[in-house]
Coordinates of C-alpha atoms and ligand atoms in Angstrom, one line a residue:
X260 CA 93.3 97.2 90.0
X261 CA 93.7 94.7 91.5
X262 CA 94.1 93.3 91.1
X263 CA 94.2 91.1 90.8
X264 CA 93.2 93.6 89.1
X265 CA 89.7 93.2 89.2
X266 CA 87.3 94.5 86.4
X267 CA 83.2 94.5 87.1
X268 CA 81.1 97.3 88.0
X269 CA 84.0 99.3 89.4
X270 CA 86.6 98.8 86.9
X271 CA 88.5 102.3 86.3
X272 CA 87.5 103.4 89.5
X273 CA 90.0 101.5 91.3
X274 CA 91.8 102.9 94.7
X275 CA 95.1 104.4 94.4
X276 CA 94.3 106.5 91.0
X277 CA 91.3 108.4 92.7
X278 CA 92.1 109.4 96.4
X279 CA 92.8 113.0 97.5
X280 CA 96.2 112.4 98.6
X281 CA 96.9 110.3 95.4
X282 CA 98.5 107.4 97.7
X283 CA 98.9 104.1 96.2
X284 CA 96.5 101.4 97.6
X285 CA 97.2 99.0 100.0
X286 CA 99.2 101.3 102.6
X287 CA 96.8 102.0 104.9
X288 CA 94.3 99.9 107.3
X289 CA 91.5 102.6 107.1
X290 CA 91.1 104.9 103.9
X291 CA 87.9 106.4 102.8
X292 CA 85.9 105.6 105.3
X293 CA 86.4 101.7 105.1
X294 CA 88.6 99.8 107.7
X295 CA 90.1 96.8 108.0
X296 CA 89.2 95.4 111.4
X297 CA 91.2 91.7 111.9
X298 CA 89.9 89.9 114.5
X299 CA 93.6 89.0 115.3
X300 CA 96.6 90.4 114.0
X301 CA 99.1 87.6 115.5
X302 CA 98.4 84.2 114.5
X303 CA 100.4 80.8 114.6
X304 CA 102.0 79.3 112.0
X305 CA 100.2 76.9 110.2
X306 CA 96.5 76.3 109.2
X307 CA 94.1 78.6 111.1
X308 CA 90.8 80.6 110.6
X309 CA 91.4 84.4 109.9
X310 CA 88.5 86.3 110.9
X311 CA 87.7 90.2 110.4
X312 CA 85.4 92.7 109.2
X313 CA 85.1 95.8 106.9
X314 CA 83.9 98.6 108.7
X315 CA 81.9 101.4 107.0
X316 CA 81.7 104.9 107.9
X317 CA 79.3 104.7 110.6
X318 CA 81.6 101.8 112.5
X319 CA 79.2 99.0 111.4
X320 CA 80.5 95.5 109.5
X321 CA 79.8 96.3 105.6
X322 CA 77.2 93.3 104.3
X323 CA 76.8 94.9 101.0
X324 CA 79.4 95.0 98.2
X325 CA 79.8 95.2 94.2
X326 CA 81.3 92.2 93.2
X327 CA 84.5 92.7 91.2
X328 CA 85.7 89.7 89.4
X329 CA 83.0 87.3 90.5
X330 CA 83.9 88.0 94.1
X331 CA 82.8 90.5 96.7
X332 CA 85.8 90.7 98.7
X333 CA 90.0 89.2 97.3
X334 CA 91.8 89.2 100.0
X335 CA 95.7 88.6 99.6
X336 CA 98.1 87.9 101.7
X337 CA 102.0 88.7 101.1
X338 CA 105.2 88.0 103.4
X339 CA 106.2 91.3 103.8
X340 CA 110.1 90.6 101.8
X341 CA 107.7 89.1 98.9
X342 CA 108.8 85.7 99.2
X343 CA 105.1 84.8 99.7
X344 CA 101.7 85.0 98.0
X345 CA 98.5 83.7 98.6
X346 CA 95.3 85.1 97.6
X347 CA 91.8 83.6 99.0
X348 CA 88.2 84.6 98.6
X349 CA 86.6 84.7 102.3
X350 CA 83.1 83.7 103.2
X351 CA 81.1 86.5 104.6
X352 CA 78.6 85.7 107.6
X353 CA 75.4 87.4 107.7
X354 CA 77.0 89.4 110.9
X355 CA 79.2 90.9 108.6
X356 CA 82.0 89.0 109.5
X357 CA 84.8 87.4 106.5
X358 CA 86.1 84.2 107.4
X359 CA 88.8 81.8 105.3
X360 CA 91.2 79.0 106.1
X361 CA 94.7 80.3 106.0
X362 CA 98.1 78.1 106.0
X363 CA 100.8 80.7 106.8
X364 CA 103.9 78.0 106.7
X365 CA 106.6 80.2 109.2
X366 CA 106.8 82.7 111.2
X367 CA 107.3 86.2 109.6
X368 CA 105.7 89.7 109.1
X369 CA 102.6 89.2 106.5
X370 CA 100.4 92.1 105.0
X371 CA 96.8 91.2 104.0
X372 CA 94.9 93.3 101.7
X373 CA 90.9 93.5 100.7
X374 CA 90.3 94.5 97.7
X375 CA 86.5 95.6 97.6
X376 CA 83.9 97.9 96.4
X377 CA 81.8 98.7 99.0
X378 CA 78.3 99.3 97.6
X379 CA 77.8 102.5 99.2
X380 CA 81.0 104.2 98.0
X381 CA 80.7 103.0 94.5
X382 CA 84.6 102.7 93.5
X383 CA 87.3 100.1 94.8
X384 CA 89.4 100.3 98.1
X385 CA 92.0 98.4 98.8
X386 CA 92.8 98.1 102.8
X387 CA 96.0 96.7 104.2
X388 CA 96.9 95.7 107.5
X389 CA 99.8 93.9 109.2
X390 CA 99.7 90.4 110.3
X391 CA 102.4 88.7 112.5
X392 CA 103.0 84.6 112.6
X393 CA 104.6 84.5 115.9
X394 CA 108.0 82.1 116.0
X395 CA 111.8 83.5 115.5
X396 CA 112.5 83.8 112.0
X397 CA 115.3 84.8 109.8
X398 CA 114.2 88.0 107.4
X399 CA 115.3 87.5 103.7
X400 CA 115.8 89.3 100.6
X401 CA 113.6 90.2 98.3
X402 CA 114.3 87.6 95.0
X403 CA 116.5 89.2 92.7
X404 CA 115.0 90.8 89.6
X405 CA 113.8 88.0 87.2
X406 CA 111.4 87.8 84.0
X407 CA 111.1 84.3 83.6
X408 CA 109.5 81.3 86.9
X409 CA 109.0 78.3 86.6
X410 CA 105.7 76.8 88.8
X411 CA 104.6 73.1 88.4
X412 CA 106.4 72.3 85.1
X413 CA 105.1 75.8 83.7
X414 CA 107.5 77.8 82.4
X415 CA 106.4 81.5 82.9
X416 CA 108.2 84.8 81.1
X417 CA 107.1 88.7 81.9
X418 CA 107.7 91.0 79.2
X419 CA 107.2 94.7 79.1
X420 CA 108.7 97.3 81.7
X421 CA 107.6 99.2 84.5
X422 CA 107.9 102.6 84.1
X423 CA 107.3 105.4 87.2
X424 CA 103.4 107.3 86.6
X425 CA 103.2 105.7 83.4
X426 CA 100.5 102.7 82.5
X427 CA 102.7 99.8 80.4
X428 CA 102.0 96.8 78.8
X429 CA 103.2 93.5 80.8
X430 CA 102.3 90.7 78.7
X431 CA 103.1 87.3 80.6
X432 CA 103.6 84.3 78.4
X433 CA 103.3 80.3 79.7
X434 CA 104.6 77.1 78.4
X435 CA 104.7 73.8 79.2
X436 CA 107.4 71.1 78.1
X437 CA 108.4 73.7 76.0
X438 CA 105.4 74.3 73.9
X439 CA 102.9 77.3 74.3
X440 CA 99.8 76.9 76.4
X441 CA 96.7 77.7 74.4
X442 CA 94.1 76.2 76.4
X443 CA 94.4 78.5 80.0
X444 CA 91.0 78.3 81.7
X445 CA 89.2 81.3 82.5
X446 CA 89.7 82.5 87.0
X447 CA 87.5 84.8 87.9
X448 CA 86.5 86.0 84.7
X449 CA 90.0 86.3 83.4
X450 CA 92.6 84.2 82.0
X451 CA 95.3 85.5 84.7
X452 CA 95.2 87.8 87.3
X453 CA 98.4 90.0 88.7
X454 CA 99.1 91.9 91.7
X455 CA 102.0 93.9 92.0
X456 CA 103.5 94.9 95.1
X457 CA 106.1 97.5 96.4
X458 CA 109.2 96.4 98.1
X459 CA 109.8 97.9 101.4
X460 CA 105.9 99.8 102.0
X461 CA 104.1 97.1 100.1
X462 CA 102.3 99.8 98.2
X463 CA 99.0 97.8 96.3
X464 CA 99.3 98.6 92.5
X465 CA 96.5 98.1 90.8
X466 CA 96.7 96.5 86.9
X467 CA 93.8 95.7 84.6
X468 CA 93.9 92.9 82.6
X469 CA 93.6 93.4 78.2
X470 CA 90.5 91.7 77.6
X471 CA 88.7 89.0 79.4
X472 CA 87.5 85.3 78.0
X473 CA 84.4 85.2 75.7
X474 CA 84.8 88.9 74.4
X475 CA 86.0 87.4 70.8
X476 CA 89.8 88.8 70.7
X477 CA 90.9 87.6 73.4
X478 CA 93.1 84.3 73.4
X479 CA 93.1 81.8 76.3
X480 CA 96.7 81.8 75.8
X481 CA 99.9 81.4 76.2
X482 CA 100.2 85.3 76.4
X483 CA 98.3 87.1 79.1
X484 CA 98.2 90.9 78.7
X485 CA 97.9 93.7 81.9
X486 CA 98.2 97.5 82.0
X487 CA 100.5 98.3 85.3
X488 CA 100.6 102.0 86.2
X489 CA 103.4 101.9 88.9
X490 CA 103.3 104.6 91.6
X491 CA 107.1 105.3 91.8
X492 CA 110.6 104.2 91.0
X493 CA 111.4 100.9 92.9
X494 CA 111.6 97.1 93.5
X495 CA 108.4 95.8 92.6
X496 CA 107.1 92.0 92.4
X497 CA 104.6 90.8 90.2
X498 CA 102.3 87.9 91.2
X499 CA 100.6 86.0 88.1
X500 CA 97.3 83.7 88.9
X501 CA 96.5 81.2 86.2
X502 CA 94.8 77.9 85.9
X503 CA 95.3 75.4 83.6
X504 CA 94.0 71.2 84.0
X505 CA 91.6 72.6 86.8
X506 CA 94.2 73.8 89.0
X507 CA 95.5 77.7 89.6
X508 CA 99.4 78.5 90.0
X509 CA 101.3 81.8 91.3
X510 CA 104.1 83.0 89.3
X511 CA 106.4 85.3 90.9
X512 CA 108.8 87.9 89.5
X513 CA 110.7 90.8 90.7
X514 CA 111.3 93.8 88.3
X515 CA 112.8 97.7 88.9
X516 CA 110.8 100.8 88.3
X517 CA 113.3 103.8 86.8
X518 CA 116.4 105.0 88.1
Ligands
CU1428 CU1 90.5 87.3 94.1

C-alpha cells in the first residue's frame, strides 16, 4: 500500500495490484472513478493552505471514506527528483473539501498523492497530481543509491532488495548513539510506515508493513519489516516514517530495481 502502506479494512485491496490496466498507483489524477481535484495547482513557496477535493463518480466531493491506518485520507507530497518528502493528514470540511498546512521550502515541480478508500468503491486508490512552487529553480539529481540515513542523530539502514513483479522483504533497522532502538512508538497503527516512489513517473508503490504493534510478535524495534512489490526495473526511493521520544522522522534511501 501505501503506504505508507496502509492496512485497515482495505488492506490487500490496495490500488496498483487490482486495476484493469495493471498500472502502478499514483500516475494518474483520475483512476476509477475518483479524481483528484486541487483547488490550485501553483502555489508559493513557503507555508500555505492546500485545498482540494476527491471527486466520486457522479462529479460530487467524496464525504465518506474507510479509514486505512487511523486516517481517511494520507496525502504525500514528493519533489518530483525525490529530494523531498512530506506526508500530512488533511482535515476534511463537511463540503467535502480536504484542507492542511503545507510548507513547500523552494520552488520546484511537487507531486501529491491521496491515498484513500473511498467507501463506495470498497478498495484503495491512490490519485496523483502535479503541483508547481512557482520561483526559478535549479533541478537536481536524484540521491545516489544508499542503504544507510542518518535523520536527527538516528542512524537508519535498509536491508533487502527490490526485485521487478516480485514482493521482497525490506527490513529497516534504527539506532541511536550506536545502540539499537527498542522502544519505537507506534504512528498510525504501525511502528514505521514507507512509501516508495519511482524515479522519473513517480509511479506510487504500495508496501505492507509485517505486523503492526499489540499483535504479540511484533517488536517496537529497532528492525521494521515491509513487503515491497515493485512494478518494474528502475531507481526507486524509499521513505521510512517513525517516531520515537514523541516526535516522527523521514528516512530517505535510493535503491535500483533489476537490470
Ligand atoms: Cu498517512
Amino acid at each position: 500500500m501505501t503506504t505508507t502502506t496502509h492496512s485497515g479494512p482495505a488492506q490487500g485491496h490496495h490500488a496498483g495490484h487490482h486495476d484493469a490496466g495493471g498500472l502502478p498507483g499514483g500516475l494518474q489524477i483520475s483512476q476509477d472513478g475518483y479524481t483528484l481535484d486541487l483547488d490550485r495547482s501553483i502555489i508559493r513557496p513557503g507555508a500555505t493552505r492546500l485545498r482540494f477535493r476527491i471527486l466520486g463518480p457522479d462529479g460530487a466531493p467524496v464525504t465518506a471514506y474507510t479509514p486505512l491506518h487511523d486516517r481517511d485520507l494520507h496525502l504525500i507530497v514528493a519533489r518530483r527528483e525525490l529530494t523531498g518528502f512530506w506526508h500530512v493528514h488533511p482535515e476534511l470540511g463537511d463540503d467535502g473539501t480536504w484542507s492542511v498546512r503545507l510548507d513547500l521550502p523552494g520552488a520546484g515541480a511537487y507531486r501529491v498523492f491521496a491515498d484513500i478508500a473511498p467507501e463506495a468503491l470498497g478498495r484503495t486508490v491512490t490519485l496523483g497530481a502535479d503541483l508547481a512552487v512557482s520561483g526559478p529553480y535549479e533541478p537536481l539529481p536524484v540521491p545516489a543509491p544508499a542503504t544507510v540515513d542518518v535523520v536527527d542523530g538516528y542512524e537508519v539502514t535498509l536491508a533487502g532488495d527490490l526485485v521487478p513483479g516480485e514482493a521482497r522483504e525490506i527490513t529497516l533497522t534504527v539506532h541511536r548513539d550506536g545502540a539499537p532502538v527498542t522502544d519505537l512508538q507506534p504512528y498510525l497503527a504501525a511502528y514505521g510506515h514507507l512509501v516508495v516512489l519511482r524515479a522519473g513517473d513517480l509511479a506510487y508503490v504500495h508496501v505492507h508493513p509485517d505486523g503492526e504493534p499489540g499483535d504479540g510478535v511484533t517488536a517496537p524495534g529497532p528492525g521494521i519489516t515491509f513487503h515491497a512489490a515493485v512494478p518494474g526495473p528502475g531507481t526507486y526511493r524509499a521513505f521510512l516514517d517513525f517516531k520515537h521520544g514523541d516526535t516522527v522522522r523521514t528516512a530517505a534511501f535510493t535503491l535500483v530495481a533489476g537490470h
